[in-house]
Amino acid sequence: MDLNYTPDEIAFRDEARAFVRAHLPPEIARKVIEHKRLGKADYVTWQQILHRKGWVAPHWPVEFGGTGWNPVQRHLFEEECAAAGAPPLIAFGLYMVGPVIIAFGDAAQKQRFLPRILASEDWWCQGYSEPGSGSDLASLKTRAERRGDHYVVNGQKTWTTLAQYADMMFCLVRTSSEGKKQEGISFLLIDMKSPGVTVRPIITLDGEHEVNEVWFEDVEVPVENLVGQEGRGWTYAKFLLSHERTNIAGVSRSKRELAYLKHVASKEHAGGRPLIENPRFRDKIARVEIDLMALEITDLRVLAADRQGKAPGPEASILKIKGTEIQQALTELMMEAVGPYALPDLPDAWGDHWLGEYVGPEYAAPLAARYFNYRKVSIYGGSNEIQRNIISQQILGL
Amino acid sequence: MDFDLTEEQQLLADSVAKFLDKNYSFATRQEIIASRGGYSPLAWEGLAGVGLLGAAIPDAYGGFGGGGVETSLVMEAFGRHLVVEPYLATAVMAARLIATAGTDEQKKYLLPSIADGSMRFACGFHEPGSRYDLGHVETTARQENGMWVLNGVKSVVMHGAVSDLLIVSARTSGKPGDPDGISLFFVNPGEEGVAGREYPTYDGNRAAELIMLNVTITPESLIGNVDKGLPLVELTADRAMAALCAEAVGCMDALNQATLEYLKTRQQFGVPIGRFQVLQHRMVDMLMHHEQAKSMALLAAVKVDSEDAVERRRAVSAAKELIGRSGRFIGQQAVQLHGGMGMTHELAVGHYVKRLAAIDTSFGDSDHQLDQFAAAESARPVERTQFEKPRSKWKQIA
Ligand SMILES: Cc1cc2nc3c(=O)[nH]c(=O)nc-3n(C[C@H](O)[C@H](O)[C@H](O)COP(=O)(O)OP(=O)(O)OC[C@H]3O[C@@H](n4cnc5c(N)ncnc54)[C@H](O)[C@@H]3O)c2cc1C
C-alpha cells in the first residue's frame, strides 16, 4: 500500500506540467478558469496543440496514435491539463467514436476517420437520444433502410450536443424492428452536410445554445459508413459507454473549481469579513473538499484495477454519480458565494469581446447560468437514477 | 386556531387567481419579459382594476385594508404565474411602509396612487458591499440649507428603472454597520444626480444599480424619524420576505404539479416513469417539502404583523430559511425528473426553478436566515428553570 506517486510518475508529471504550461494559450486558460464561454476555435486550438505533440489521444492504441501511457500517467496528464485551465477535450471524436472505429471499424474507416479525429479536422456529435428514447435508449425509432449501396435515414435525434459545429455524427439507427429491440440497432456514421439533415437549436434554461434537435429526411448514407455489422450497434454503443467513463469523475476539473471557489469566497465579504472565514460557508466548502478527496482515491482505485486488466465495470457508475454531485455542489456554492450579484443576467459578459461594464464583480457574471447549466450533468450520460439502477443490479445483484 | 380564510380573503384569492388565469399565461409572461420595459402596463392597470394593488392599503386610502395574510394570498398566485410586475416593491413594501411610517400628507398623496395603479415604487436597501446586511449603509444624506443631499450607490434595486418613486436608506449619522443613524427617503428618479444602469436578472425581472450624486431633496422626502430608519427597513424587509415565501410556495406548487403530471405521462421502458419507485419517493419528498414550506409561509404571513419584533423576525427568518432549502430541493428535482426536457428554456419548469433560486437570494439566503434566526433566538430569555433544577438527587444503588 502506497498512496504516493513513484519517482518515475513524478518525473512524468513534471514533463506534462512543463509542456502544458509552455503551450496552453493563456487567453484560452483564462476563459476556462473564469467560466467564460468557449467557442469551437478554443477547443480545436488546444486539441491541435496536443496533436502536434502526439498527446491528443493517450488512451488509443499506439499504432493508431496513442501514447502508450498507463492509466496513472493518463490521470496525471489530465490533472495537469485541468489544473492549468485547459479546455476539456471534446469527447465525441476522441473518446467515443474513435475507440469504436478502432475496435469495430474496417480498415477503410480507420484510415479515413482516425487521422481526421486526431487532427480535429472533423467535429463529431453523438446521435443517440430521441424524443421518446432517453433513458430507454434501445427503444429508438430513427429508421435506416438499406437501398442498394445506401441507407436511407428518417427520424429525429434530440439533445445533440454542439451539433451546430459538427461535420459528422455517429448515430444509432433502427435497421430492423424484429426480435429484441436491442438487436435491430445499427451504428452509422452520418455526414452532417448530407441533404435532408436539419439541425435546430434547443435553448437551455441558462439561455445558451449547446444542444440541438437533428432531423433526418430521406438522408442517404453510403453503406461503407456502417460500423461493424448491421444489427450490432447496441453492442458497440455499450462498448462506447465504457470508454466514455474515462475521467467521468471529473476529479481534476473539480479540484480547479474548488480552488476557484475558495478564491471567490476570499474576495466576497459577509459581516465585514471574507466569506471564506464565515464558519457556515467555510464548513460547506470543507465538506465538498472532503468528498472530493474521497472521490480522488476512489477514482485511483478504479484506475489501479484497470491497470491490472480488469474490465471497466459498474464502478464507473459510482464515479459518475459522486463526480456529478460534487460538480453540482461546487457550482451551487459559487453562486451562493456571490450573493445578490448572482442575479444580473448579462450573457454577453461572459462571451468574447465584452467591453461593457460588469454589474458587481467580474467573476460573478457567469455563475448563476453555470449553476443552472450544470443541472444537466446528473441527467446526461445515463442519468444518476439509471446509474444507481446499474449499481443495484450489477454490483448488488438486486 | 383557525386555518380557514375569511370570506373576504377567499374572495381575494379567487379574484387574483381568476385575473391571472385570464391575463397572465406563461406565453404572455415571456412576451412581457421580452418587451422594452420588462413589465406590463396593461397587467398593472388590470391589477389596479381588481383591487389587488390596494390589498395591503388601509380602507381610508382606497385599499382593501389587508395585511400579511392578504399579501400572501396574492403572492402565492403570483408565484404560480411567475408574475414579473413590480408588485412586491410597490404594493407590499412601499404601501405598507408608507401606511406604517408616513406622514398624513405622504399617506394621502401616495397610498391612493398606489391603489389606483398610477405610481410604481422601487426600494434600494442594499449596496455593493453590504451583501444581505441591511444595516451596512454607506450612502449618506446630509442636511444643507434645509434640504437633504444624498450620495451613494444602491445595488440590485428590483425594477429600479421603471419606478416613479424610489425609497432608499441612507446614513444620516454614524458609520456603516451602526444600527443607529440610518434614515429613509423618497427619491424621485428624475431628480438631478440620480443615474442608473438597468439590467435583466436571470429570473425574468429587471433590476438596476442606482447611483446618487449630490441628489438634493426636500425635507418632506424623509420617511419616519431621522436616524431611526433601520427598524423600519427591517420591518419592510420582513414583510417582503414573508411575501416572497408565499410566492415561493406558489412556484413550488406549480413545479410539483408539472412534475407529477410528467411522471404520469412520460413513458420509458414501456411504462410511465412514475411507476419507478425511486421517482415515486422523490416526488413524495417534493410534496413534503412543499407542505412544510406552506406551513412556514403561513406562519410568516401571520407573524409578520406581530407587534413583537423578535417574534416577527424569528418566524420570517425561519420561514425563509426553510423555503430556501425546500425551493432548492424542489427546483433541482423538478429539472431532474423532467430529464432533458427540464433543461429547456421552452418549458416553464426552468423558469420556476430560476425564480425560486432568485427568491432564496433576495433579502438573504438560507445561511443568512439561519444567522438571523439564531440571533433573534439569543435576544430573548430562554426558560431554563425546568432544566436547571434537577428534581431529585442522584442515588447510587449499592
Ligand atoms: C445538456 C444535455 C446534453 C446532452 N447531449 C446529448 C448528446 O450529445 N447526444 C445524445 O444522444 N444525448 C444527449 N443528451 C441526452 C441525455 O442522454 C438524456 O437526456 C438522458 O439519457 C435522459 O433521457 P431523457 O431526457 O429522455 O429523460 P427520461 O429518460 O425521460 O427520464 C426522465 C426522468 O426519469 C428517470 N428515469 C427514467 N428511467 C428510469 C428508471 N428505469 N428508473 C428510475 N428512474 C428513471 C430519469 O432518471 C429522469 O430523472 C443530452 C442531454 C442534456 C440534458
PDB file of N, CA and C in Angstrom, chain B residues 79-152:
ATOM      1  N   GLY B  79     -46.761  33.611  -7.692  1.00  0.00           N
ATOM      2  CA  GLY B  79     -45.739  32.570  -7.831  1.00  0.00           C
ATOM      3  C   GLY B  79     -46.145  31.535  -8.862  1.00  0.00           C
ATOM      4  N   ARG B  80     -47.405  31.144  -8.828  1.00  0.00           N
ATOM      5  CA  ARG B  80     -47.893  30.149  -9.790  1.00  0.00           C
ATOM      6  C   ARG B  80     -47.791  30.663 -11.219  1.00  0.00           C
ATOM      7  N   HIS B  81     -47.938  31.972 -11.379  1.00  0.00           N
ATOM      8  CA  HIS B  81     -47.933  32.549 -12.728  1.00  0.00           C
ATOM      9  C   HIS B  81     -46.621  33.245 -13.072  1.00  0.00           C
ATOM     10  N   LEU B  82     -45.657  33.178 -12.183  1.00  0.00           N
ATOM     11  CA  LEU B  82     -44.350  33.799 -12.426  1.00  0.00           C
ATOM     12  C   LEU B  82     -44.483  35.265 -12.844  1.00  0.00           C
ATOM     13  N   VAL B  83     -45.276  35.991 -12.093  1.00  0.00           N
ATOM     14  CA  VAL B  83     -45.534  37.396 -12.417  1.00  0.00           C
ATOM     15  C   VAL B  83     -44.245  38.219 -12.256  1.00  0.00           C
ATOM     16  N   VAL B  84     -43.967  39.071 -13.238  1.00  0.00           N
ATOM     17  CA  VAL B  84     -42.745  39.875 -13.187  1.00  0.00           C
ATOM     18  C   VAL B  84     -43.025  41.371 -12.989  1.00  0.00           C
ATOM     19  N   GLU B  85     -44.205  41.698 -12.476  1.00  0.00           N
ATOM     20  CA  GLU B  85     -44.547  43.116 -12.276  1.00  0.00           C
ATOM     21  C   GLU B  85     -43.940  43.611 -10.958  1.00  0.00           C
ATOM     22  N   PRO B  86     -43.754  44.922 -10.850  1.00  0.00           N
ATOM     23  CA  PRO B  86     -43.125  45.463  -9.630  1.00  0.00           C
ATOM     24  C   PRO B  86     -44.090  45.529  -8.446  1.00  0.00           C
ATOM     25  N   TYR B  87     -44.785  44.434  -8.202  1.00  0.00           N
ATOM     26  CA  TYR B  87     -45.822  44.405  -7.171  1.00  0.00           C
ATOM     27  C   TYR B  87     -45.238  44.433  -5.766  1.00  0.00           C
ATOM     28  N   LEU B  88     -44.220  43.601  -5.560  1.00  0.00           N
ATOM     29  CA  LEU B  88     -43.668  43.470  -4.214  1.00  0.00           C
ATOM     30  C   LEU B  88     -43.190  44.827  -3.686  1.00  0.00           C
ATOM     31  N   ALA B  89     -42.389  45.529  -4.482  1.00  0.00           N
ATOM     32  CA  ALA B  89     -41.825  46.797  -4.019  1.00  0.00           C
ATOM     33  C   ALA B  89     -42.909  47.855  -3.858  1.00  0.00           C
ATOM     34  N   THR B  90     -43.895  47.819  -4.748  1.00  0.00           N
ATOM     35  CA  THR B  90     -44.914  48.864  -4.732  1.00  0.00           C
ATOM     36  C   THR B  90     -46.026  48.582  -3.719  1.00  0.00           C
ATOM     37  N   ALA B  91     -46.702  47.469  -3.947  1.00  0.00           N
ATOM     38  CA  ALA B  91     -47.946  47.239  -3.217  1.00  0.00           C
ATOM     39  C   ALA B  91     -47.708  46.583  -1.863  1.00  0.00           C
ATOM     40  N   VAL B  92     -46.513  46.038  -1.659  1.00  0.00           N
ATOM     41  CA  VAL B  92     -46.219  45.439  -0.356  1.00  0.00           C
ATOM     42  C   VAL B  92     -45.256  46.326   0.429  1.00  0.00           C
ATOM     43  N   MET B  93     -44.058  46.494  -0.112  1.00  0.00           N
ATOM     44  CA  MET B  93     -43.042  47.208   0.662  1.00  0.00           C
ATOM     45  C   MET B  93     -43.387  48.682   0.834  1.00  0.00           C
ATOM     46  N   ALA B  94     -43.543  49.381  -0.295  1.00  0.00           N
ATOM     47  CA  ALA B  94     -43.798  50.820  -0.209  1.00  0.00           C
ATOM     48  C   ALA B  94     -45.139  51.088   0.472  1.00  0.00           C
ATOM     49  N   ALA B  95     -46.172  50.386   0.023  1.00  0.00           N
ATOM     50  CA  ALA B  95     -47.510  50.666   0.548  1.00  0.00           C
ATOM     51  C   ALA B  95     -47.544  50.508   2.067  1.00  0.00           C
ATOM     52  N   ARG B  96     -47.002  49.408   2.543  1.00  0.00           N
ATOM     53  CA  ARG B  96     -47.091  49.167   3.977  1.00  0.00           C
ATOM     54  C   ARG B  96     -46.152  50.071   4.762  1.00  0.00           C
ATOM     55  N   LEU B  97     -45.007  50.392   4.167  1.00  0.00           N
ATOM     56  CA  LEU B  97     -44.086  51.307   4.844  1.00  0.00           C
ATOM     57  C   LEU B  97     -44.722  52.685   5.006  1.00  0.00           C
ATOM     58  N   ILE B  98     -45.337  53.144   3.933  1.00  0.00           N
ATOM     59  CA  ILE B  98     -45.975  54.457   3.998  1.00  0.00           C
ATOM     60  C   ILE B  98     -47.119  54.435   5.013  1.00  0.00           C
ATOM     61  N   ALA B  99     -47.893  53.351   4.972  1.00  0.00           N
ATOM     62  CA  ALA B  99     -49.014  53.255   5.914  1.00  0.00           C
ATOM     63  C   ALA B  99     -48.514  53.212   7.357  1.00  0.00           C
ATOM     64  N   THR B 100     -47.366  52.582   7.567  1.00  0.00           N
ATOM     65  CA  THR B 100     -46.821  52.467   8.923  1.00  0.00           C
ATOM     66  C   THR B 100     -46.167  53.757   9.398  1.00  0.00           C
ATOM     67  N   ALA B 101     -45.353  54.355   8.523  1.00  0.00           N
ATOM     68  CA  ALA B 101     -44.463  55.408   8.999  1.00  0.00           C
ATOM     69  C   ALA B 101     -44.633  56.736   8.291  1.00  0.00           C
ATOM     70  N   GLY B 102     -45.508  56.772   7.288  1.00  0.00           N
ATOM     71  CA  GLY B 102     -45.639  58.009   6.532  1.00  0.00           C
ATOM     72  C   GLY B 102     -46.367  59.100   7.303  1.00  0.00           C
ATOM     73  N   THR B 103     -46.144  60.324   6.911  1.00  0.00           N
ATOM     74  CA  THR B 103     -46.920  61.428   7.474  1.00  0.00           C
ATOM     75  C   THR B 103     -48.324  61.390   6.849  1.00  0.00           C
ATOM     76  N   ASP B 104     -49.241  62.123   7.414  1.00  0.00           N
ATOM     77  CA  ASP B 104     -50.589  62.158   6.851  1.00  0.00           C
ATOM     78  C   ASP B 104     -50.560  62.608   5.398  1.00  0.00           C
ATOM     79  N   GLU B 105     -49.706  63.609   5.157  1.00  0.00           N
ATOM     80  CA  GLU B 105     -49.553  64.114   3.791  1.00  0.00           C
ATOM     81  C   GLU B 105     -49.111  63.006   2.846  1.00  0.00           C
ATOM     82  N   GLN B 106     -48.044  62.313   3.258  1.00  0.00           N
ATOM     83  CA  GLN B 106     -47.492  61.245   2.417  1.00  0.00           C
ATOM     84  C   GLN B 106     -48.536  60.174   2.160  1.00  0.00           C
ATOM     85  N   LYS B 107     -49.252  59.799   3.204  1.00  0.00           N
ATOM     86  CA  LYS B 107     -50.273  58.770   3.028  1.00  0.00           C
ATOM     87  C   LYS B 107     -51.348  59.224   2.052  1.00  0.00           C
ATOM     88  N   LYS B 108     -51.786  60.473   2.278  1.00  0.00           N
ATOM     89  CA  LYS B 108     -52.906  60.983   1.495  1.00  0.00           C
ATOM     90  C   LYS B 108     -52.544  61.089   0.011  1.00  0.00           C
ATOM     91  N   TYR B 109     -51.310  61.447  -0.235  1.00  0.00           N
ATOM     92  CA  TYR B 109     -50.888  61.647  -1.614  1.00  0.00           C
ATOM     93  C   TYR B 109     -50.484  60.325  -2.279  1.00  0.00           C
ATOM     94  N   LEU B 110     -49.754  59.489  -1.520  1.00  0.00           N
ATOM     95  CA  LEU B 110     -49.147  58.330  -2.171  1.00  0.00           C
ATOM     96  C   LEU B 110     -49.996  57.055  -2.175  1.00  0.00           C
ATOM     97  N   LEU B 111     -50.670  56.788  -1.056  1.00  0.00           N
ATOM     98  CA  LEU B 111     -51.358  55.495  -0.987  1.00  0.00           C
ATOM     99  C   LEU B 111     -52.452  55.321  -2.051  1.00  0.00           C
ATOM    100  N   PRO B 112     -53.288  56.324  -2.248  1.00  0.00           N
ATOM    101  CA  PRO B 112     -54.299  56.157  -3.310  1.00  0.00           C
ATOM    102  C   PRO B 112     -53.651  55.988  -4.688  1.00  0.00           C
ATOM    103  N   SER B 113     -52.498  56.613  -4.871  1.00  0.00           N
ATOM    104  CA  SER B 113     -51.833  56.483  -6.177  1.00  0.00           C
ATOM    105  C   SER B 113     -51.264  55.080  -6.371  1.00  0.00           C
ATOM    106  N   ILE B 114     -50.954  54.411  -5.276  1.00  0.00           N
ATOM    107  CA  ILE B 114     -50.530  53.013  -5.406  1.00  0.00           C
ATOM    108  C   ILE B 114     -51.753  52.160  -5.745  1.00  0.00           C
ATOM    109  N   ALA B 115     -52.800  52.398  -4.967  1.00  0.00           N
ATOM    110  CA  ALA B 115     -54.004  51.564  -5.141  1.00  0.00           C
ATOM    111  C   ALA B 115     -54.586  51.697  -6.545  1.00  0.00           C
ATOM    112  N   ASP B 116     -54.551  52.898  -7.098  1.00  0.00           N
ATOM    113  CA  ASP B 116     -55.168  53.055  -8.427  1.00  0.00           C
ATOM    114  C   ASP B 116     -54.181  52.792  -9.572  1.00  0.00           C
ATOM    115  N   GLY B 117     -52.965  52.400  -9.225  1.00  0.00           N
ATOM    116  CA  GLY B 117     -52.025  51.970 -10.263  1.00  0.00           C
ATOM    117  C   GLY B 117     -51.248  53.095 -10.915  1.00  0.00           C
ATOM    118  N   SER B 118     -51.378  54.310 -10.382  1.00  0.00           N
ATOM    119  CA  SER B 118     -50.692  55.406 -11.077  1.00  0.00           C
ATOM    120  C   SER B 118     -49.242  55.592 -10.623  1.00  0.00           C
ATOM    121  N   MET B 119     -48.838  54.906  -9.563  1.00  0.00           N
ATOM    122  CA  MET B 119     -47.436  55.038  -9.140  1.00  0.00           C
ATOM    123  C   MET B 119     -46.799  53.691  -8.849  1.00  0.00           C
ATOM    124  N   ARG B 120     -45.591  53.547  -9.341  1.00  0.00           N
ATOM    125  CA  ARG B 120     -44.805  52.348  -9.037  1.00  0.00           C
ATOM    126  C   ARG B 120     -43.601  52.738  -8.196  1.00  0.00           C
ATOM    127  N   PHE B 121     -43.212  51.834  -7.320  1.00  0.00           N
ATOM    128  CA  PHE B 121     -42.088  52.108  -6.416  1.00  0.00           C
ATOM    129  C   PHE B 121     -40.974  51.081  -6.583  1.00  0.00           C
ATOM    130  N   ALA B 122     -39.785  51.486  -6.141  1.00  0.00           N
ATOM    131  CA  ALA B 122     -38.677  50.533  -6.011  1.00  0.00           C
ATOM    132  C   ALA B 122     -37.960  50.870  -4.715  1.00  0.00           C
ATOM    133  N   CYS B 123     -37.406  49.844  -4.070  1.00  0.00           N
ATOM    134  CA  CYS B 123     -36.739  50.066  -2.792  1.00  0.00           C
ATOM    135  C   CYS B 123     -35.268  49.714  -2.889  1.00  0.00           C
ATOM    136  N   GLY B 124     -34.419  50.651  -2.535  1.00  0.00           N
ATOM    137  CA  GLY B 124     -32.972  50.417  -2.541  1.00  0.00           C
ATOM    138  C   GLY B 124     -32.443  50.338  -1.130  1.00  0.00           C
ATOM    139  N   PHE B 125     -32.352  49.118  -0.616  1.00  0.00           N
ATOM    140  CA  PHE B 125     -31.853  48.926   0.752  1.00  0.00           C
ATOM    141  C   PHE B 125     -30.449  48.317   0.771  1.00  0.00           C
ATOM    142  N   HIS B 126     -30.035  47.766  -0.370  1.00  0.00           N
ATOM    143  CA  HIS B 126     -28.740  47.070  -0.406  1.00  0.00           C
ATOM    144  C   HIS B 126     -27.717  47.891  -1.174  1.00  0.00           C
ATOM    145  N   GLU B 127     -26.461  47.626  -0.843  1.00  0.00           N
ATOM    146  CA  GLU B 127     -25.373  48.344  -1.504  1.00  0.00           C
ATOM    147  C   GLU B 127     -24.327  47.332  -1.968  1.00  0.00           C
ATOM    148  N   PRO B 128     -23.433  47.773  -2.852  1.00  0.00           N
ATOM    149  CA  PRO B 128     -22.484  46.808  -3.414  1.00  0.00           C
ATOM    150  C   PRO B 128     -21.711  46.011  -2.350  1.00  0.00           C
ATOM    151  N   GLY B 129     -21.380  46.625  -1.238  1.00  0.00           N
ATOM    152  CA  GLY B 129     -20.588  45.890  -0.254  1.00  0.00           C
ATOM    153  C   GLY B 129     -21.395  45.324   0.902  1.00  0.00           C
ATOM    154  N   SER B 130     -22.717  45.443   0.836  1.00  0.00           N
ATOM    155  CA  SER B 130     -23.485  45.108   2.040  1.00  0.00           C
ATOM    156  C   SER B 130     -23.919  43.651   2.102  1.00  0.00           C
ATOM    157  N   ARG B 131     -23.812  42.953   0.943  1.00  0.00           N
ATOM    158  CA  ARG B 131     -24.354  41.589   0.861  1.00  0.00           C
ATOM    159  C   ARG B 131     -25.796  41.598   1.349  1.00  0.00           C
ATOM    160  N   TYR B 132     -26.104  40.922   2.484  1.00  0.00           N
ATOM    161  CA  TYR B 132     -27.501  40.926   2.927  1.00  0.00           C
ATOM    162  C   TYR B 132     -27.720  41.783   4.165  1.00  0.00           C
ATOM    163  N   ASP B 133     -26.697  42.543   4.563  1.00  0.00           N
ATOM    164  CA  ASP B 133     -26.756  43.291   5.808  1.00  0.00           C
ATOM    165  C   ASP B 133     -27.441  44.638   5.587  1.00  0.00           C
ATOM    166  N   LEU B 134     -28.660  44.759   6.093  1.00  0.00           N
ATOM    167  CA  LEU B 134     -29.440  45.979   5.863  1.00  0.00           C
ATOM    168  C   LEU B 134     -28.876  47.173   6.621  1.00  0.00           C
ATOM    169  N   GLY B 135     -28.092  46.890   7.654  1.00  0.00           N
ATOM    170  CA  GLY B 135     -27.511  47.978   8.432  1.00  0.00           C
ATOM    171  C   GLY B 135     -26.218  48.511   7.841  1.00  0.00           C
ATOM    172  N   HIS B 136     -25.713  47.805   6.844  1.00  0.00           N
ATOM    173  CA  HIS B 136     -24.480  48.263   6.216  1.00  0.00           C
ATOM    174  C   HIS B 136     -24.825  49.306   5.150  1.00  0.00           C
ATOM    175  N   VAL B 137     -24.952  50.530   5.603  1.00  0.00           N
ATOM    176  CA  VAL B 137     -25.358  51.601   4.692  1.00  0.00           C
ATOM    177  C   VAL B 137     -24.231  52.625   4.595  1.00  0.00           C
ATOM    178  N   GLU B 138     -23.696  52.756   3.388  1.00  0.00           N
ATOM    179  CA  GLU B 138     -22.627  53.742   3.171  1.00  0.00           C
ATOM    180  C   GLU B 138     -23.158  54.997   2.498  1.00  0.00           C
ATOM    181  N   THR B 139     -24.289  54.849   1.838  1.00  0.00           N
ATOM    182  CA  THR B 139     -24.917  56.019   1.213  1.00  0.00           C
ATOM    183  C   THR B 139     -25.166  57.067   2.304  1.00  0.00           C
ATOM    184  N   THR B 140     -24.840  58.322   2.017  1.00  0.00           N
ATOM    185  CA  THR B 140     -25.005  59.352   3.046  1.00  0.00           C
ATOM    186  C   THR B 140     -26.115  60.332   2.671  1.00  0.00           C
ATOM    187  N   ALA B 141     -26.701  60.908   3.691  1.00  0.00           N
ATOM    188  CA  ALA B 141     -27.651  62.010   3.495  1.00  0.00           C
ATOM    189  C   ALA B 141     -27.264  63.089   4.497  1.00  0.00           C
ATOM    190  N   ARG B 142     -26.896  64.240   4.015  1.00  0.00           N
ATOM    191  CA  ARG B 142     -26.567  65.332   4.950  1.00  0.00           C
ATOM    192  C   ARG B 142     -27.498  66.523   4.695  1.00  0.00           C
ATOM    193  N   GLN B 143     -27.652  67.327   5.751  1.00  0.00           N
ATOM    194  CA  GLN B 143     -28.550  68.468   5.622  1.00  0.00           C
ATOM    195  C   GLN B 143     -27.780  69.691   5.147  1.00  0.00           C
ATOM    196  N   GLU B 144     -28.361  70.382   4.188  1.00  0.00           N
ATOM    197  CA  GLU B 144     -27.703  71.559   3.647  1.00  0.00           C
ATOM    198  C   GLU B 144     -28.783  72.553   3.251  1.00  0.00           C
ATOM    199  N   ASN B 145     -28.743  73.718   3.821  1.00  0.00           N
ATOM    200  CA  ASN B 145     -29.738  74.762   3.526  1.00  0.00           C
ATOM    201  C   ASN B 145     -31.166  74.244   3.626  1.00  0.00           C
ATOM    202  N   GLY B 146     -31.408  73.451   4.653  1.00  0.00           N
ATOM    203  CA  GLY B 146     -32.756  72.947   4.851  1.00  0.00           C
ATOM    204  C   GLY B 146     -33.154  71.838   3.892  1.00  0.00           C
ATOM    205  N   MET B 147     -32.225  71.369   3.069  1.00  0.00           N
ATOM    206  CA  MET B 147     -32.518  70.268   2.139  1.00  0.00           C
ATOM    207  C   MET B 147     -31.646  69.058   2.515  1.00  0.00           C
ATOM    208  N   TRP B 148     -32.053  67.879   2.023  1.00  0.00           N
ATOM    209  CA  TRP B 148     -31.208  66.688   2.185  1.00  0.00           C
ATOM    210  C   TRP B 148     -30.391  66.492   0.916  1.00  0.00           C
ATOM    211  N   VAL B 149     -29.095  66.144   1.125  1.00  0.00           N
ATOM    212  CA  VAL B 149     -28.234  65.866  -0.026  1.00  0.00           C
ATOM    213  C   VAL B 149     -27.720  64.433   0.079  1.00  0.00           C
ATOM    214  N   LEU B 150     -28.074  63.628  -0.923  1.00  0.00           N
ATOM    215  CA  LEU B 150     -27.759  62.197  -0.879  1.00  0.00           C
ATOM    216  C   LEU B 150     -26.619  61.829  -1.826  1.00  0.00           C
ATOM    217  N   ASN B 151     -25.742  60.949  -1.327  1.00  0.00           N
ATOM    218  CA  ASN B 151     -24.647  60.432  -2.142  1.00  0.00           C
ATOM    219  C   ASN B 151     -24.452  58.950  -1.867  1.00  0.00           C
ATOM    220  N   GLY B 152     -24.351  58.167  -2.911  1.00  0.00           N
ATOM    221  CA  GLY B 152     -24.081  56.742  -2.687  1.00  0.00           C
ATOM    222  C   GLY B 152     -24.603  55.862  -3.805  1.00  0.00           C
TER     223      GLY B 152
END
